[in-house]
Every structure is written in C-alpha cells, then in structure tokens.
Short mmCIF file of C-alpha atoms in Angstrom, two decimals:
data_model
loop_
_atom_site.label_atom_id
_atom_site.label_comp_id
_atom_site.label_asym_id
_atom_site.label_seq_id
_atom_site.Cartn_x
_atom_site.Cartn_y
_atom_site.Cartn_z
CA MET A 542 0.02 0.00 0.02
CA ARG A 543 1.38 3.43 -0.98
CA ARG A 544 1.07 6.16 1.61
CA SER A 545 1.88 9.78 1.22
CA GLY A 546 2.39 12.23 4.10
CA ARG A 547 -0.51 14.57 4.71
CA PRO A 548 0.21 18.33 4.75
CA ASP A 549 -0.13 20.38 7.90
CA GLN A 550 -2.97 22.75 7.34
CA GLY A 551 -2.04 25.22 10.09
CA ALA A 552 -4.75 27.79 10.58
CA TYR A 553 -7.53 25.90 8.84
CA PRO A 554 -9.38 23.60 11.27
CA TYR A 555 -11.80 22.67 8.54
CA LEU A 556 -9.07 20.50 6.98
CA HIS A 557 -8.05 18.79 10.24
CA ASN A 558 -9.86 15.48 10.23
CA ALA A 559 -8.18 13.52 13.02
CA ALA A 560 -9.08 10.92 15.62
CA GLY A 561 -7.45 8.75 18.24
CA THR A 562 -5.05 9.35 21.08
CA PRO A 563 -2.79 10.94 20.00
CA PRO A 564 -4.94 12.11 17.06
CA SER A 565 -3.83 10.96 13.66
CA PRO A 566 -5.09 12.41 10.39
CA ARG A 567 -7.82 10.61 8.42
CA PRO A 568 -8.96 11.16 4.89
CA ILE A 569 -12.00 13.41 4.48
CA ALA A 570 -15.17 11.80 3.20
CA LEU A 571 -17.66 14.19 1.57
CA ALA A 572 -21.24 13.22 0.76
CA HIS A 573 -21.96 15.03 -2.52
CA ARG A 574 -25.16 17.13 -2.08
CA GLY A 575 -25.99 14.88 0.87
CA PHE A 576 -27.20 11.38 0.22
CA ALA A 577 -30.11 11.26 -2.17
CA PRO A 578 -30.16 7.98 -4.06
CA ASP A 579 -33.76 8.51 -5.10
CA GLY A 580 -33.56 12.28 -5.74
CA GLY A 581 -33.84 15.24 -3.41
CA GLU A 582 -30.22 16.44 -3.60
CA ASN A 583 -29.14 19.43 -1.49
CA THR A 584 -32.17 19.03 0.84
CA MET A 585 -32.34 18.73 4.57
CA ALA A 586 -33.54 15.18 4.13
CA ALA A 587 -30.46 14.30 2.05
CA PHE A 588 -28.21 15.92 4.63
CA GLU A 589 -29.89 14.03 7.51
CA ARG A 590 -29.34 10.74 5.65
CA ALA A 591 -25.68 11.52 5.27
CA VAL A 592 -25.33 12.51 8.92
CA GLU A 593 -27.06 9.27 9.94
CA LEU A 594 -24.41 7.27 7.95
CA GLY A 595 -21.68 9.08 9.97
CA PHE A 596 -20.66 11.88 7.68
CA ARG A 597 -19.13 14.97 9.16
CA TYR A 598 -18.49 16.63 5.78
CA LEU A 599 -20.86 17.52 2.98
CA GLU A 600 -20.24 19.01 -0.44
CA ILE A 601 -22.98 21.49 -1.25
CA ASP A 602 -23.82 24.37 -3.58
CA VAL A 603 -25.29 27.85 -2.89
CA ARG A 604 -27.08 30.54 -4.81
CA ALA A 605 -28.86 33.67 -3.78
CA SER A 606 -32.64 34.10 -3.81
CA SER A 607 -34.24 37.21 -5.27
CA ASP A 608 -34.31 38.75 -1.76
CA GLY A 609 -30.65 37.98 -1.11
CA VAL A 610 -30.86 34.88 1.05
CA VAL A 611 -28.24 32.19 0.59
CA MET A 612 -30.04 29.01 -0.57
CA VAL A 613 -28.56 25.52 -1.01
CA PHE A 614 -29.13 24.66 -4.69
CA HIS A 615 -26.97 23.60 -7.58
CA ASP A 616 -28.61 24.60 -10.86
CA GLU A 617 -29.25 27.99 -12.34
CA ASP A 618 -32.80 26.87 -13.22
CA LEU A 619 -35.37 25.04 -11.12
CA ASP A 620 -36.53 22.61 -13.81
CA ARG A 621 -34.29 19.56 -13.24
CA VAL A 622 -35.00 18.75 -9.55
CA THR A 623 -38.06 20.76 -8.54
CA ASP A 624 -41.74 20.93 -9.46
CA ALA A 625 -41.24 24.46 -10.81
CA HIS A 626 -39.63 26.11 -13.78
CA GLY A 627 -37.42 29.11 -14.54
CA PRO A 628 -34.51 30.79 -12.86
CA MET A 629 -33.92 30.02 -9.22
CA ALA A 630 -32.73 33.57 -8.58
CA ALA A 631 -36.13 34.98 -9.67
CA ARG A 632 -37.83 33.65 -6.52
CA THR A 633 -37.82 34.64 -2.87
CA ALA A 634 -36.42 32.49 -0.16
CA TRP A 635 -39.97 31.77 1.06
CA GLU A 636 -41.07 30.75 -2.36
CA LEU A 637 -38.05 28.50 -2.83
CA GLY A 638 -38.66 26.87 0.51
CA GLU A 639 -42.19 25.88 -0.55
CA LEU A 640 -41.12 24.03 -3.69
CA SER A 641 -40.82 20.26 -3.93
CA VAL A 642 -37.27 18.98 -4.56
CA GLY A 643 -37.19 15.36 -5.77
CA GLY A 644 -40.70 14.94 -4.44
CA GLY A 645 -39.75 16.01 -0.92
CA GLY A 646 -39.05 19.18 1.05
CA GLY A 647 -38.15 22.56 -0.30
CA ILE A 648 -34.87 24.28 -0.99
CA PRO A 649 -33.13 25.05 2.36
CA THR A 650 -31.25 28.07 3.41
CA LEU A 651 -27.59 27.80 4.18
CA GLU A 652 -28.21 29.28 7.64
CA ALA A 653 -30.78 26.50 8.42
CA VAL A 654 -28.14 23.89 7.67
CA LEU A 655 -25.53 25.62 9.79
CA LEU A 656 -27.95 25.76 12.71
CA ARG A 657 -29.34 22.30 12.44
CA TRP A 658 -25.93 20.52 12.68
CA PRO A 659 -23.45 22.66 14.66
CA GLY A 660 -20.58 20.21 14.12
CA LEU A 661 -21.10 19.64 10.35
CA ARG A 662 -18.40 20.93 8.01
CA LEU A 663 -19.47 22.15 4.60
CA ASN A 664 -17.52 22.28 1.31
CA ILE A 665 -19.45 25.06 -0.34
CA ASP A 666 -19.42 25.82 -4.07
CA VAL A 667 -20.46 29.45 -4.55
CA LYS A 668 -22.30 29.23 -7.78
CA SER A 669 -23.22 32.83 -8.59
CA GLY A 670 -21.86 36.37 -8.27
CA ALA A 671 -25.12 37.47 -6.59
CA CYS A 672 -24.34 35.03 -3.81
CA VAL A 673 -20.85 36.38 -2.97
CA ARG A 674 -21.71 39.12 -0.47
CA PRO A 675 -24.69 37.48 1.30
CA PHE A 676 -22.61 34.27 1.66
CA ALA A 677 -19.72 36.07 3.18
CA ASP A 678 -21.98 38.14 5.54
CA LEU A 679 -23.61 34.89 6.74
CA ILE A 680 -20.35 33.20 7.44
CA ASN A 681 -19.14 36.25 9.31
CA ARG A 682 -22.31 36.65 11.28
CA ARG A 683 -22.38 32.98 12.33
CA ALA A 684 -18.60 32.90 12.83
CA ALA A 685 -18.59 29.77 10.74
CA HIS A 686 -15.14 30.26 9.21
CA ASP A 687 -13.77 27.02 10.64
CA ARG A 688 -16.74 25.05 9.40
CA VAL A 689 -16.59 25.85 5.74
CA LEU A 690 -14.38 25.51 2.70
CA VAL A 691 -14.96 28.09 -0.02
CA ALA A 692 -15.03 26.59 -3.55
CA SER A 693 -15.93 27.82 -6.95
CA PHE A 694 -15.03 26.99 -10.53
CA SER A 695 -14.41 30.73 -10.85
CA ASP A 696 -11.23 31.81 -9.00
CA ARG A 697 -12.29 35.44 -9.32
CA ARG A 698 -15.63 34.72 -7.51
CA ARG A 699 -13.80 32.63 -4.88
CA ARG A 700 -11.27 35.41 -4.21
CA LYS A 701 -14.05 37.96 -3.85
CA VAL A 702 -15.63 35.84 -1.15
CA LEU A 703 -12.30 35.39 0.70
CA ARG A 704 -11.73 39.19 0.68
CA LEU A 705 -15.02 39.80 2.40
CA LEU A 706 -14.52 37.16 5.17
CA ASP A 707 -13.21 38.46 8.47
CA GLY A 708 -11.37 35.26 9.54
CA PRO A 709 -9.09 32.67 7.92
CA THR A 710 -11.23 30.30 5.85
CA ALA A 711 -10.12 27.23 3.85
CA SER A 712 -10.48 27.38 0.09
CA SER A 713 -9.94 25.16 -2.88
CA ALA A 714 -8.72 26.26 -6.22
CA GLY A 715 -10.95 27.13 -9.15
CA MET A 716 -10.49 25.95 -12.72
CA ALA A 717 -7.70 28.38 -13.73
CA VAL A 718 -5.57 27.90 -10.59
CA THR A 719 -6.06 24.10 -10.60
CA THR A 720 -4.82 23.98 -14.19
CA LEU A 721 -1.82 26.08 -13.27
CA LEU A 722 -1.02 23.92 -10.28
CA LYS A 723 -1.26 20.74 -12.31
CA LEU A 724 1.23 22.07 -14.76
CA LEU A 725 3.64 23.54 -12.15
CA ALA A 726 3.39 21.04 -9.26
CA PRO A 727 5.96 18.64 -10.91
CA LEU A 728 8.36 21.57 -11.12
CA GLY A 729 8.17 22.30 -7.43
CA LEU A 730 6.32 25.54 -7.90
CA ALA A 731 2.94 24.60 -6.44
CA GLY A 732 3.69 26.13 -3.03
CA ALA A 733 4.26 29.52 -4.50
CA VAL A 734 1.18 29.41 -6.69
CA SER A 735 -1.05 28.25 -3.82
CA ARG A 736 0.12 30.98 -1.47
CA VAL A 737 -0.44 33.64 -4.06
CA SER A 738 -3.87 32.19 -4.95
CA ALA A 739 -4.96 31.62 -1.30
CA VAL A 740 -5.72 27.95 -1.67
CA GLN A 741 -5.18 25.03 0.71
CA ALA A 742 -6.73 22.25 -1.28
CA LEU A 743 -7.14 21.02 -4.85
CA GLN A 744 -10.49 19.35 -5.68
CA VAL A 745 -10.11 17.52 -9.01
CA PRO A 746 -11.53 14.65 -11.06
CA GLU A 747 -9.26 11.65 -11.42
CA THR A 748 -9.22 12.20 -15.13
CA TYR A 749 -10.21 15.25 -17.28
CA ARG A 750 -10.85 15.02 -21.02
CA GLY A 751 -8.84 11.82 -21.24
CA MET A 752 -5.86 13.20 -19.24
CA ARG A 753 -5.02 11.58 -15.93
CA VAL A 754 -4.97 14.32 -13.25
CA VAL A 755 -4.44 12.31 -10.02
CA THR A 756 -1.18 10.37 -9.98
CA GLY A 757 1.17 9.48 -7.21
CA ARG A 758 3.67 12.11 -8.38
CA PHE A 759 0.91 14.77 -8.42
CA VAL A 760 -0.27 13.90 -4.90
CA ASP A 761 3.29 13.96 -3.56
CA ALA A 762 3.97 17.34 -5.21
CA CYS A 763 0.85 18.82 -3.77
CA HIS A 764 1.62 17.54 -0.32
CA ALA A 765 5.12 18.91 -0.55
CA ALA A 766 3.50 22.32 -1.23
CA GLY A 767 1.14 22.00 1.74
CA LEU A 768 -1.91 21.29 -0.42
CA GLN A 769 -4.54 18.65 0.22
CA VAL A 770 -5.94 16.69 -2.75
CA HIS A 771 -9.68 15.83 -2.86
CA VAL A 772 -11.07 13.76 -5.72
CA TRP A 773 -14.60 13.89 -7.17
CA THR A 774 -17.02 12.27 -7.87
CA ILE A 775 -15.92 8.70 -6.90
CA ASN A 776 -18.79 6.20 -6.58
CA ASP A 777 -17.07 2.84 -7.16
CA ARG A 778 -15.68 1.03 -4.07
CA ALA A 779 -12.53 -0.23 -5.86
CA ASP A 780 -11.78 3.27 -7.10
CA MET A 781 -12.14 4.67 -3.58
CA GLY A 782 -9.66 2.18 -2.21
CA ARG A 783 -7.21 2.70 -4.95
CA LEU A 784 -7.22 6.53 -4.51
CA LEU A 785 -6.92 6.32 -0.78
CA ASP A 786 -3.92 4.03 -1.21
CA LEU A 787 -2.45 6.61 -3.49
CA GLY A 788 -2.60 9.09 -0.58
CA VAL A 789 -5.40 11.45 -1.52
CA ASP A 790 -6.76 13.49 1.40
CA GLY A 791 -10.47 13.35 0.52
CA LEU A 792 -13.09 11.79 -1.60
CA VAL A 793 -16.42 13.23 -2.79
CA SER A 794 -19.13 10.70 -3.61
CA ASP A 795 -22.78 10.42 -4.57
CA ALA A 796 -22.68 6.84 -3.13
CA ALA A 797 -22.33 7.97 0.44
CA ASP A 798 -23.25 4.47 1.78
CA VAL A 799 -20.46 2.93 -0.28
CA LEU A 800 -17.93 5.57 0.84
CA ALA A 801 -18.91 5.03 4.50
CA GLU A 802 -18.39 1.31 4.12
CA CYS A 803 -14.99 1.90 2.56
CA MET A 804 -13.89 4.20 5.36
CA ALA A 805 -15.17 1.82 8.03
CA ALA A 806 -13.07 -1.00 6.50
CA ARG A 807 -10.08 1.22 7.01
CA SER A 808 -10.98 2.03 10.62
CA ALA A 809 -11.70 5.64 9.65
CA TRP A 810 -15.37 5.76 10.47
CA PRO A 811 -17.51 7.44 11.62
CA GLN A 812 -16.12 10.92 11.29
CA GLY A 813 -17.64 12.41 14.41
CA ASP A 814 -20.76 13.76 16.03
CA VAL A 815 -22.11 16.74 14.14
CA ARG A 816 -25.18 17.41 16.29
CA ALA A 817 -23.35 19.36 18.98
#
C-alpha cells in the first residue's frame, strides 16, 4: 500500500480530520449534495441521511434568492429537480422553501443547515456572483469560518468571497488555478502558486478530457506544497480504495453509503458527532 504524508493545514481547522489518542489524520469523506439515491439532492432530508451514515463533511452548492438569502441549490434553473420552472434567482427564499425537490421538502437556506448541525463541515461551491456578499455576510455573522471551505469554478468569485470574510477560511482552487497547479506542481512551484492564490486544497476529477490528473507524483508534489488533494466524484468502491492507497486526502461521492463502508473497513469511520 502506498502512503503519502498529509500536509499540515495550520490555521484551517476545517481540513483537520483527526481521531485517536494521540490524534492521527484521516481522509475526508464528503457526501456530494448529501445522500439522495432517489432524488432530493441538497435538501435537509439528504443531509440528514448523510449524517445518519456518519458523515461530518458535505459538499453542497449555494445561490442567492431574489431577496438575497443564501439558498442551498446547484442549478441555475429550477426545472431539473423541482416541481417548478425558470431561474432559481427569480424567486424569494420563502417561495423556494415551498417548492418540492425530488418529491420532498423545499430548498433550504444555508443558515438553516448551519444551525441544524453545529458540528457539520461544509464544502461550499459558490455558484453565482449574486451570492458572494450574502454568503460572506452569513459566514461572518455565524462565525462559521472554521466550518466551511470556499469553492468555486471561478477563481475570481472565490477570491471575492475570501476578501469579504473576516477570519481565515479554507479554500480550494478554481479551474484556472487548478490547471496552473497541475502544470507547475511537478516543477516544485505549487507552493508559491497556492500561497499567491490563497488555496489550501485542490479538488479535482481523477481524469479530465482523457488526461489523468491524479497520479502518485501529483499527490506527492501537492503535499510537498502543503496542499490537500480531494477527488470527485468517486462512486465505485474499488476506485475509492485505490485513490486512498495513493494518498489522496479526501473523496467526494454520490454513493455515500459505499464511501462510508470503505472508510469503516479502514478504521476511519464514523467521522464524528455533528449534532453538538
């Protein structure tokens, strides 16, 4: 089994997933939009199912309602997963909360999720520019900086959020910085790029357009630069084990039940109590 040393994340408690006496680091298992095998992604019910499986980390998405409330929702439009149509951002938070997502409850607010599970850690993809300021204001007001990781495919949007936050907050690279780090990591330049870009983690697919992204050399180079490597979206048990053996620091999965079983087989489960 190949193991790679995990980087010290310093001022970012979100990335410290440790257990035991003395505590030793464990890989981070993230339930992708909660656990919704029959639909209902990014809902309170999906999050509750993930929590019941033992998850301490969720990967979620946020957008702003028409009245500036941070809502947990992935798509720009409502059509795919709700009983309504049109732009999500055209409706108020109350209207969005009344919709049916996957035949179940409505679209939750991010604040409701933060309050419901005080120990839950959230990998949050900020999906729209309109969400930047209300998201930062909410995290500041709830002093939730240690509970969240700021993500976005747009590095510009991600940096805007970080500039508005009043405490150190973990962040993963957007598309442009990820590409740059992939190219420069083998040259030993990832540390400098990550510091300038204000990132502590790379969240990547194992392959992209036929090119293998996650290799042993890549993981080692990222760790040497102090960066964690999280891989998405991994649903096959054999793939999970192979990537963990490679030394990756986290896995994102739609198959939360399979990922929980994989972690349990490695004595890395459950992740902790999130209800207090």
